[in-house]
Amino acid sequence: MKNIVLIGMMGCGKSTVGAILSKKLGVELIDTDALIEAREGRTIPWIFREWGEGYFRACEERVAGELAGKSGLVISCGGGLPLREGAIRPLHGSGTVFFLCRDPGVTYDSGVLGDRPLAQGRREAFVERFARREPVYRRWAHHVISDLPSPEAAADAILEVLKL
Ligand code: S3P
């Protein structure tokens, strides 16, 4: 199986959908944020605060390159990973990329964003960040999964596309 790569804005459900897919398919789920935290021995908020976003993006590019060299994985990408072509291009070549497109206002209002460093501002800032990123997500997506009613429904839609 080629990799299944999930991209999209913070809080859109990549990790949840990834976990469902990994369970249904019996394959490993890798979350790029969790991998970076394990490698660096620091949390993402700590890395952003102490070492800066540039350092974090370089970590993302490194793990993306590594994961692209593997197959048979479900990969849940940090929301900003596709902003760096050097990070997303190898993953794009390693599998099928799904953009989980969820209304950013709904995400913000649902209160799931927690301590994510780039989601500490106001609702409008989050919605504007999504608007700036959406073309990038669409550019790299092989398929767009839009506003489905539940993570289970999104996972089923992905399995349907892949005929798995
Ligand atoms: C980020 C998204 C986060 C994490 C970091 C930056 C972003 O991942 O990588 O806080 O720039 O959108 P999630 O999309 O898993 O929240």
PDB file of C-alpha atoms and ligand atoms in Angstrom:
ATOM      1  CA  MET A   1       0.000   0.000   0.000  1.00  0.00           C
ATOM      2  CA  LYS A   2       1.171   3.501  -0.790  1.00  0.00           C
ATOM      3  CA  ASN A   3       1.109   5.943   2.090  1.00  0.00           C
ATOM      4  CA  ILE A   4      -2.116   7.722   2.986  1.00  0.00           C
ATOM      5  CA  VAL A   5      -1.218  11.324   3.758  1.00  0.00           C
ATOM      6  CA  LEU A   6      -3.643  13.605   5.601  1.00  0.00           C
ATOM      7  CA  ILE A   7      -3.281  17.374   5.394  1.00  0.00           C
ATOM      8  CA  GLY A   8      -5.435  20.292   6.522  1.00  0.00           C
ATOM      9  CA  MET A   9      -5.799  23.025   9.055  1.00  0.00           C
ATOM     10  CA  MET A  10      -5.168  22.546  12.775  1.00  0.00           C
ATOM     11  CA  GLY A  11      -8.128  20.883  14.443  1.00  0.00           C
ATOM     12  CA  CYS A  12      -9.711  19.583  11.240  1.00  0.00           C
ATOM     13  CA  GLY A  13      -9.555  15.971  12.470  1.00  0.00           C
ATOM     14  CA  LYS A  14      -6.415  14.571  10.806  1.00  0.00           C
ATOM     15  CA  SER A  15      -5.288  12.655  13.892  1.00  0.00           C
ATOM     16  CA  THR A  16      -8.746  11.254  14.608  1.00  0.00           C
ATOM     17  CA  VAL A  17      -9.385  10.245  11.012  1.00  0.00           C
ATOM     18  CA  GLY A  18      -5.854   8.848  10.818  1.00  0.00           C
ATOM     19  CA  ALA A  19      -6.447   6.704  13.902  1.00  0.00           C
ATOM     20  CA  ILE A  20      -9.651   5.281  12.422  1.00  0.00           C
ATOM     21  CA  LEU A  21      -7.926   4.491   9.126  1.00  0.00           C
ATOM     22  CA  SER A  22      -4.968   2.915  10.869  1.00  0.00           C
ATOM     23  CA  LYS A  23      -7.256   0.676  12.919  1.00  0.00           C
ATOM     24  CA  LYS A  24      -9.442  -0.331   9.992  1.00  0.00           C
ATOM     25  CA  LEU A  25      -6.496  -1.084   7.734  1.00  0.00           C
ATOM     26  CA  GLY A  26      -4.239  -2.546  10.422  1.00  0.00           C
ATOM     27  CA  VAL A  27      -1.382  -0.225   9.447  1.00  0.00           C
ATOM     28  CA  GLU A  28       0.778   2.153  11.431  1.00  0.00           C
ATOM     29  CA  LEU A  29      -0.266   5.748  12.049  1.00  0.00           C
ATOM     30  CA  ILE A  30       2.471   8.357  12.206  1.00  0.00           C
ATOM     31  CA  ASP A  31       1.660  11.835  13.395  1.00  0.00           C
ATOM     32  CA  THR A  32       4.422  14.238  12.324  1.00  0.00           C
ATOM     33  CA  ASP A  33       3.901  16.459  15.393  1.00  0.00           C
ATOM     34  CA  ALA A  34       4.176  13.490  17.774  1.00  0.00           C
ATOM     35  CA  LEU A  35       7.275  12.237  15.950  1.00  0.00           C
ATOM     36  CA  ILE A  36       8.960  15.636  16.228  1.00  0.00           C
ATOM     37  CA  GLU A  37       8.084  15.887  19.920  1.00  0.00           C
ATOM     38  CA  ALA A  38       9.529  12.429  20.545  1.00  0.00           C
ATOM     39  CA  ARG A  39      12.703  13.190  18.589  1.00  0.00           C
ATOM     40  CA  GLU A  40      13.303  16.579  20.168  1.00  0.00           C
ATOM     41  CA  GLY A  41      12.147  15.593  23.644  1.00  0.00           C
ATOM     42  CA  ARG A  42      10.133  18.847  23.772  1.00  0.00           C
ATOM     43  CA  THR A  43       6.555  19.838  23.215  1.00  0.00           C
ATOM     44  CA  ILE A  44       5.563  21.794  20.103  1.00  0.00           C
ATOM     45  CA  PRO A  45       4.639  24.917  22.108  1.00  0.00           C
ATOM     46  CA  TRP A  46       8.058  24.745  23.785  1.00  0.00           C
ATOM     47  CA  ILE A  47       9.863  24.384  20.441  1.00  0.00           C
ATOM     48  CA  PHE A  48       7.980  27.348  18.972  1.00  0.00           C
ATOM     49  CA  ARG A  49       8.635  29.501  22.032  1.00  0.00           C
ATOM     50  CA  GLU A  50      12.301  28.681  22.578  1.00  0.00           C
ATOM     51  CA  TRP A  51      13.668  27.749  19.182  1.00  0.00           C
ATOM     52  CA  GLY A  52      11.162  29.448  16.879  1.00  0.00           C
ATOM     53  CA  GLU A  53       8.910  28.414  14.031  1.00  0.00           C
ATOM     54  CA  GLY A  54      11.800  28.151  11.568  1.00  0.00           C
ATOM     55  CA  TYR A  55      13.424  25.422  13.644  1.00  0.00           C
ATOM     56  CA  PHE A  56      10.116  23.547  13.859  1.00  0.00           C
ATOM     57  CA  ARG A  57       9.588  23.770  10.082  1.00  0.00           C
ATOM     58  CA  ALA A  58      13.060  22.373   9.498  1.00  0.00           C
ATOM     59  CA  CYS A  59      12.167  19.424  11.779  1.00  0.00           C
ATOM     60  CA  GLU A  60       9.000  18.892   9.758  1.00  0.00           C
ATOM     61  CA  GLU A  61      10.935  18.838   6.519  1.00  0.00           C
ATOM     62  CA  ARG A  62      13.359  16.285   7.921  1.00  0.00           C
ATOM     63  CA  VAL A  63      10.692  13.884   9.186  1.00  0.00           C
ATOM     64  CA  ALA A  64       8.669  14.305   5.988  1.00  0.00           C
ATOM     65  CA  GLY A  65      11.673  13.223   3.944  1.00  0.00           C
ATOM     66  CA  GLU A  66      12.171  10.185   6.151  1.00  0.00           C
ATOM     67  CA  LEU A  67       8.545   9.110   6.061  1.00  0.00           C
ATOM     68  CA  ALA A  68       8.378   9.545   2.311  1.00  0.00           C
ATOM     69  CA  GLY A  69      10.993   6.832   2.079  1.00  0.00           C
ATOM     70  CA  LYS A  70       8.596   4.361   3.679  1.00  0.00           C
ATOM     71  CA  SER A  71       5.340   2.848   2.498  1.00  0.00           C
ATOM     72  CA  GLY A  72       2.172   1.422   3.993  1.00  0.00           C
ATOM     73  CA  LEU A  73       1.720   4.225   6.533  1.00  0.00           C
ATOM     74  CA  VAL A  74      -1.096   6.542   7.454  1.00  0.00           C
ATOM     75  CA  ILE A  75       0.607   9.906   7.961  1.00  0.00           C
ATOM     76  CA  SER A  76      -1.131  12.744   9.758  1.00  0.00           C
ATOM     77  CA  CYS A  77       0.735  15.959   8.922  1.00  0.00           C
ATOM     78  CA  GLY A  78       1.018  19.079  11.065  1.00  0.00           C
ATOM     79  CA  GLY A  79      -1.234  21.776   9.646  1.00  0.00           C
ATOM     80  CA  GLY A  80       1.615  23.926   8.359  1.00  0.00           C
ATOM     81  CA  LEU A  81       3.691  21.162   6.794  1.00  0.00           C
ATOM     82  CA  PRO A  82       2.384  21.684   3.242  1.00  0.00           C
ATOM     83  CA  LEU A  83       3.552  25.315   3.348  1.00  0.00           C
ATOM     84  CA  ARG A  84       7.088  24.092   2.746  1.00  0.00           C
ATOM     85  CA  GLU A  85       7.389  22.550  -0.655  1.00  0.00           C
ATOM     86  CA  GLY A  86      10.469  20.652   0.496  1.00  0.00           C
ATOM     87  CA  ALA A  87       8.334  18.894   3.113  1.00  0.00           C
ATOM     88  CA  ILE A  88       5.164  18.137   1.189  1.00  0.00           C
ATOM     89  CA  ARG A  89       6.606  17.260  -2.222  1.00  0.00           C
ATOM     90  CA  PRO A  90       8.271  14.015  -1.085  1.00  0.00           C
ATOM     91  CA  LEU A  91       5.153  12.949   0.839  1.00  0.00           C
ATOM     92  CA  HIS A  92       3.005  13.763  -2.185  1.00  0.00           C
ATOM     93  CA  GLY A  93       5.170  11.446  -4.237  1.00  0.00           C
ATOM     94  CA  SER A  94       4.997   8.674  -1.647  1.00  0.00           C
ATOM     95  CA  GLY A  95       1.263   8.180  -1.560  1.00  0.00           C
ATOM     96  CA  THR A  96      -2.187   9.668  -1.836  1.00  0.00           C
ATOM     97  CA  VAL A  97      -2.763  13.045  -0.212  1.00  0.00           C
ATOM     98  CA  PHE A  98      -6.166  13.884   1.262  1.00  0.00           C
ATOM     99  CA  PHE A  99      -7.044  17.431   2.286  1.00  0.00           C
ATOM    100  CA  LEU A 100      -9.562  17.328   5.135  1.00  0.00           C
ATOM    101  CA  CYS A 101     -11.408  20.553   4.525  1.00  0.00           C
ATOM    102  CA  ARG A 102     -13.363  21.705   7.560  1.00  0.00           C
ATOM    103  CA  ASP A 103     -14.901  25.119   8.037  1.00  0.00           C
ATOM    104  CA  PRO A 104     -12.314  27.033  10.134  1.00  0.00           C
ATOM    105  CA  GLY A 105     -14.946  28.978  12.050  1.00  0.00           C
ATOM    106  CA  VAL A 106     -16.568  25.713  13.137  1.00  0.00           C
ATOM    107  CA  THR A 107     -13.162  24.368  14.197  1.00  0.00           C
ATOM    108  CA  TYR A 108     -12.371  27.509  16.187  1.00  0.00           C
ATOM    109  CA  ASP A 109     -15.763  27.549  17.886  1.00  0.00           C
ATOM    110  CA  SER A 110     -15.537  23.883  18.812  1.00  0.00           C
ATOM    111  CA  GLY A 111     -12.729  24.738  21.250  1.00  0.00           C
ATOM    112  CA  VAL A 112     -10.353  21.985  20.124  1.00  0.00           C
ATOM    113  CA  LEU A 113      -7.361  24.217  19.372  1.00  0.00           C
ATOM    114  CA  GLY A 114      -5.919  24.204  22.903  1.00  0.00           C
ATOM    115  CA  ASP A 115      -2.312  25.376  23.240  1.00  0.00           C
ATOM    116  CA  ARG A 116      -1.388  25.270  19.562  1.00  0.00           C
ATOM    117  CA  PRO A 117       1.001  28.214  19.134  1.00  0.00           C
ATOM    118  CA  LEU A 118      -0.510  29.464  15.866  1.00  0.00           C
ATOM    119  CA  ALA A 119      -4.092  29.318  17.100  1.00  0.00           C
ATOM    120  CA  GLN A 120      -3.890  31.640  20.085  1.00  0.00           C
ATOM    121  CA  GLY A 121      -5.291  34.681  18.302  1.00  0.00           C
ATOM    122  CA  ARG A 122      -8.840  35.703  17.546  1.00  0.00           C
ATOM    123  CA  ARG A 123     -11.334  33.817  15.439  1.00  0.00           C
ATOM    124  CA  GLU A 124     -10.828  36.141  12.442  1.00  0.00           C
ATOM    125  CA  ALA A 125      -7.087  35.518  12.485  1.00  0.00           C
ATOM    126  CA  PHE A 126      -7.662  31.761  12.391  1.00  0.00           C
ATOM    127  CA  VAL A 127     -10.183  32.061   9.559  1.00  0.00           C
ATOM    128  CA  GLU A 128      -7.788  34.321   7.619  1.00  0.00           C
ATOM    129  CA  ARG A 129      -4.904  31.901   8.142  1.00  0.00           C
ATOM    130  CA  PHE A 130      -7.080  29.150   6.694  1.00  0.00           C
ATOM    131  CA  ALA A 131      -7.993  31.349   3.702  1.00  0.00           C
ATOM    132  CA  ARG A 132      -4.292  31.919   2.977  1.00  0.00           C
ATOM    133  CA  ARG A 133      -3.487  28.230   3.291  1.00  0.00           C
ATOM    134  CA  GLU A 134      -6.445  26.705   1.498  1.00  0.00           C
ATOM    135  CA  PRO A 135      -4.991  27.117  -2.025  1.00  0.00           C
ATOM    136  CA  VAL A 136      -1.803  25.412  -0.851  1.00  0.00           C
ATOM    137  CA  TYR A 137      -3.752  22.497   0.634  1.00  0.00           C
ATOM    138  CA  ARG A 138      -5.733  22.173  -2.609  1.00  0.00           C
ATOM    139  CA  ARG A 139      -2.606  22.347  -4.712  1.00  0.00           C
ATOM    140  CA  TRP A 140      -1.055  19.344  -2.967  1.00  0.00           C
ATOM    141  CA  ALA A 141      -4.198  17.263  -2.445  1.00  0.00           C
ATOM    142  CA  HIS A 142      -4.957  14.345  -4.703  1.00  0.00           C
ATOM    143  CA  HIS A 143      -8.446  14.383  -3.142  1.00  0.00           C
ATOM    144  CA  VAL A 144     -10.432  16.818  -1.017  1.00  0.00           C
ATOM    145  CA  ILE A 145     -12.687  15.474   1.723  1.00  0.00           C
ATOM    146  CA  SER A 146     -15.075  18.299   2.590  1.00  0.00           C
ATOM    147  CA  ASP A 147     -17.027  18.932   5.770  1.00  0.00           C
ATOM    148  CA  LEU A 148     -18.192  15.419   6.436  1.00  0.00           C
ATOM    149  CA  PRO A 149     -20.454  14.876   9.428  1.00  0.00           C
ATOM    150  CA  SER A 150     -18.000  12.788  11.454  1.00  0.00           C
ATOM    151  CA  PRO A 151     -14.425  11.462  11.444  1.00  0.00           C
ATOM    152  CA  GLU A 152     -15.853   7.981  10.698  1.00  0.00           C
ATOM    153  CA  ALA A 153     -17.590   9.354   7.614  1.00  0.00           C
ATOM    154  CA  ALA A 154     -14.367  11.038   6.482  1.00  0.00           C
ATOM    155  CA  ALA A 155     -12.396   7.812   6.978  1.00  0.00           C
ATOM    156  CA  ASP A 156     -15.019   5.858   5.017  1.00  0.00           C
ATOM    157  CA  ALA A 157     -14.858   8.417   2.201  1.00  0.00           C
ATOM    158  CA  ILE A 158     -11.087   7.957   2.012  1.00  0.00           C
ATOM    159  CA  LEU A 159     -11.397   4.162   1.937  1.00  0.00           C
ATOM    160  CA  GLU A 160     -13.983   4.506  -0.800  1.00  0.00           C
ATOM    161  CA  VAL A 161     -11.671   6.665  -2.925  1.00  0.00           C
ATOM    162  CA  LEU A 162      -8.840   4.175  -2.442  1.00  0.00           C
ATOM    163  CA  LYS A 163     -11.152   1.192  -2.985  1.00  0.00           C
ATOM    164  CA  LEU A 164      -9.850  -0.353   0.225  1.00  0.00           C
TER     165      LEU A 164
HETATM  166  C1  S3P B   1       0.636  23.910  12.966  1.00  0.00           C
HETATM  167  C2  S3P B   1      -0.177  22.841  13.236  1.00  0.00           C
HETATM  168  C3  S3P B   1       0.068  21.928  14.343  1.00  0.00           C
HETATM  169  C4  S3P B   1       1.548  21.886  14.699  1.00  0.00           C
HETATM  170  C5  S3P B   1       2.052  23.262  14.947  1.00  0.00           C
HETATM  171  C6  S3P B   1       1.864  24.192  13.749  1.00  0.00           C
HETATM  172  C7  S3P B   1       0.286  24.810  11.851  1.00  0.00           C
HETATM  173  O1  S3P B   1      -0.362  20.610  13.983  1.00  0.00           O
HETATM  174  O2  S3P B   1       2.287  21.276  13.678  1.00  0.00           O
HETATM  175  O3  S3P B   1       1.387  23.769  16.072  1.00  0.00           O
HETATM  176  O4  S3P B   1       1.127  25.611  11.418  1.00  0.00           O
HETATM  177  O5  S3P B   1      -0.861  24.682  11.344  1.00  0.00           O
HETATM  178  P1  S3P B   1      -1.912  20.164  13.889  1.00  0.00           P
HETATM  179  O6  S3P B   1      -2.400  20.539  12.544  1.00  0.00           O
HETATM  180  O7  S3P B   1      -1.852  18.708  14.093  1.00  0.00           O
HETATM  181  O8  S3P B   1      -2.614  20.881  14.979  1.00  0.00           O
END
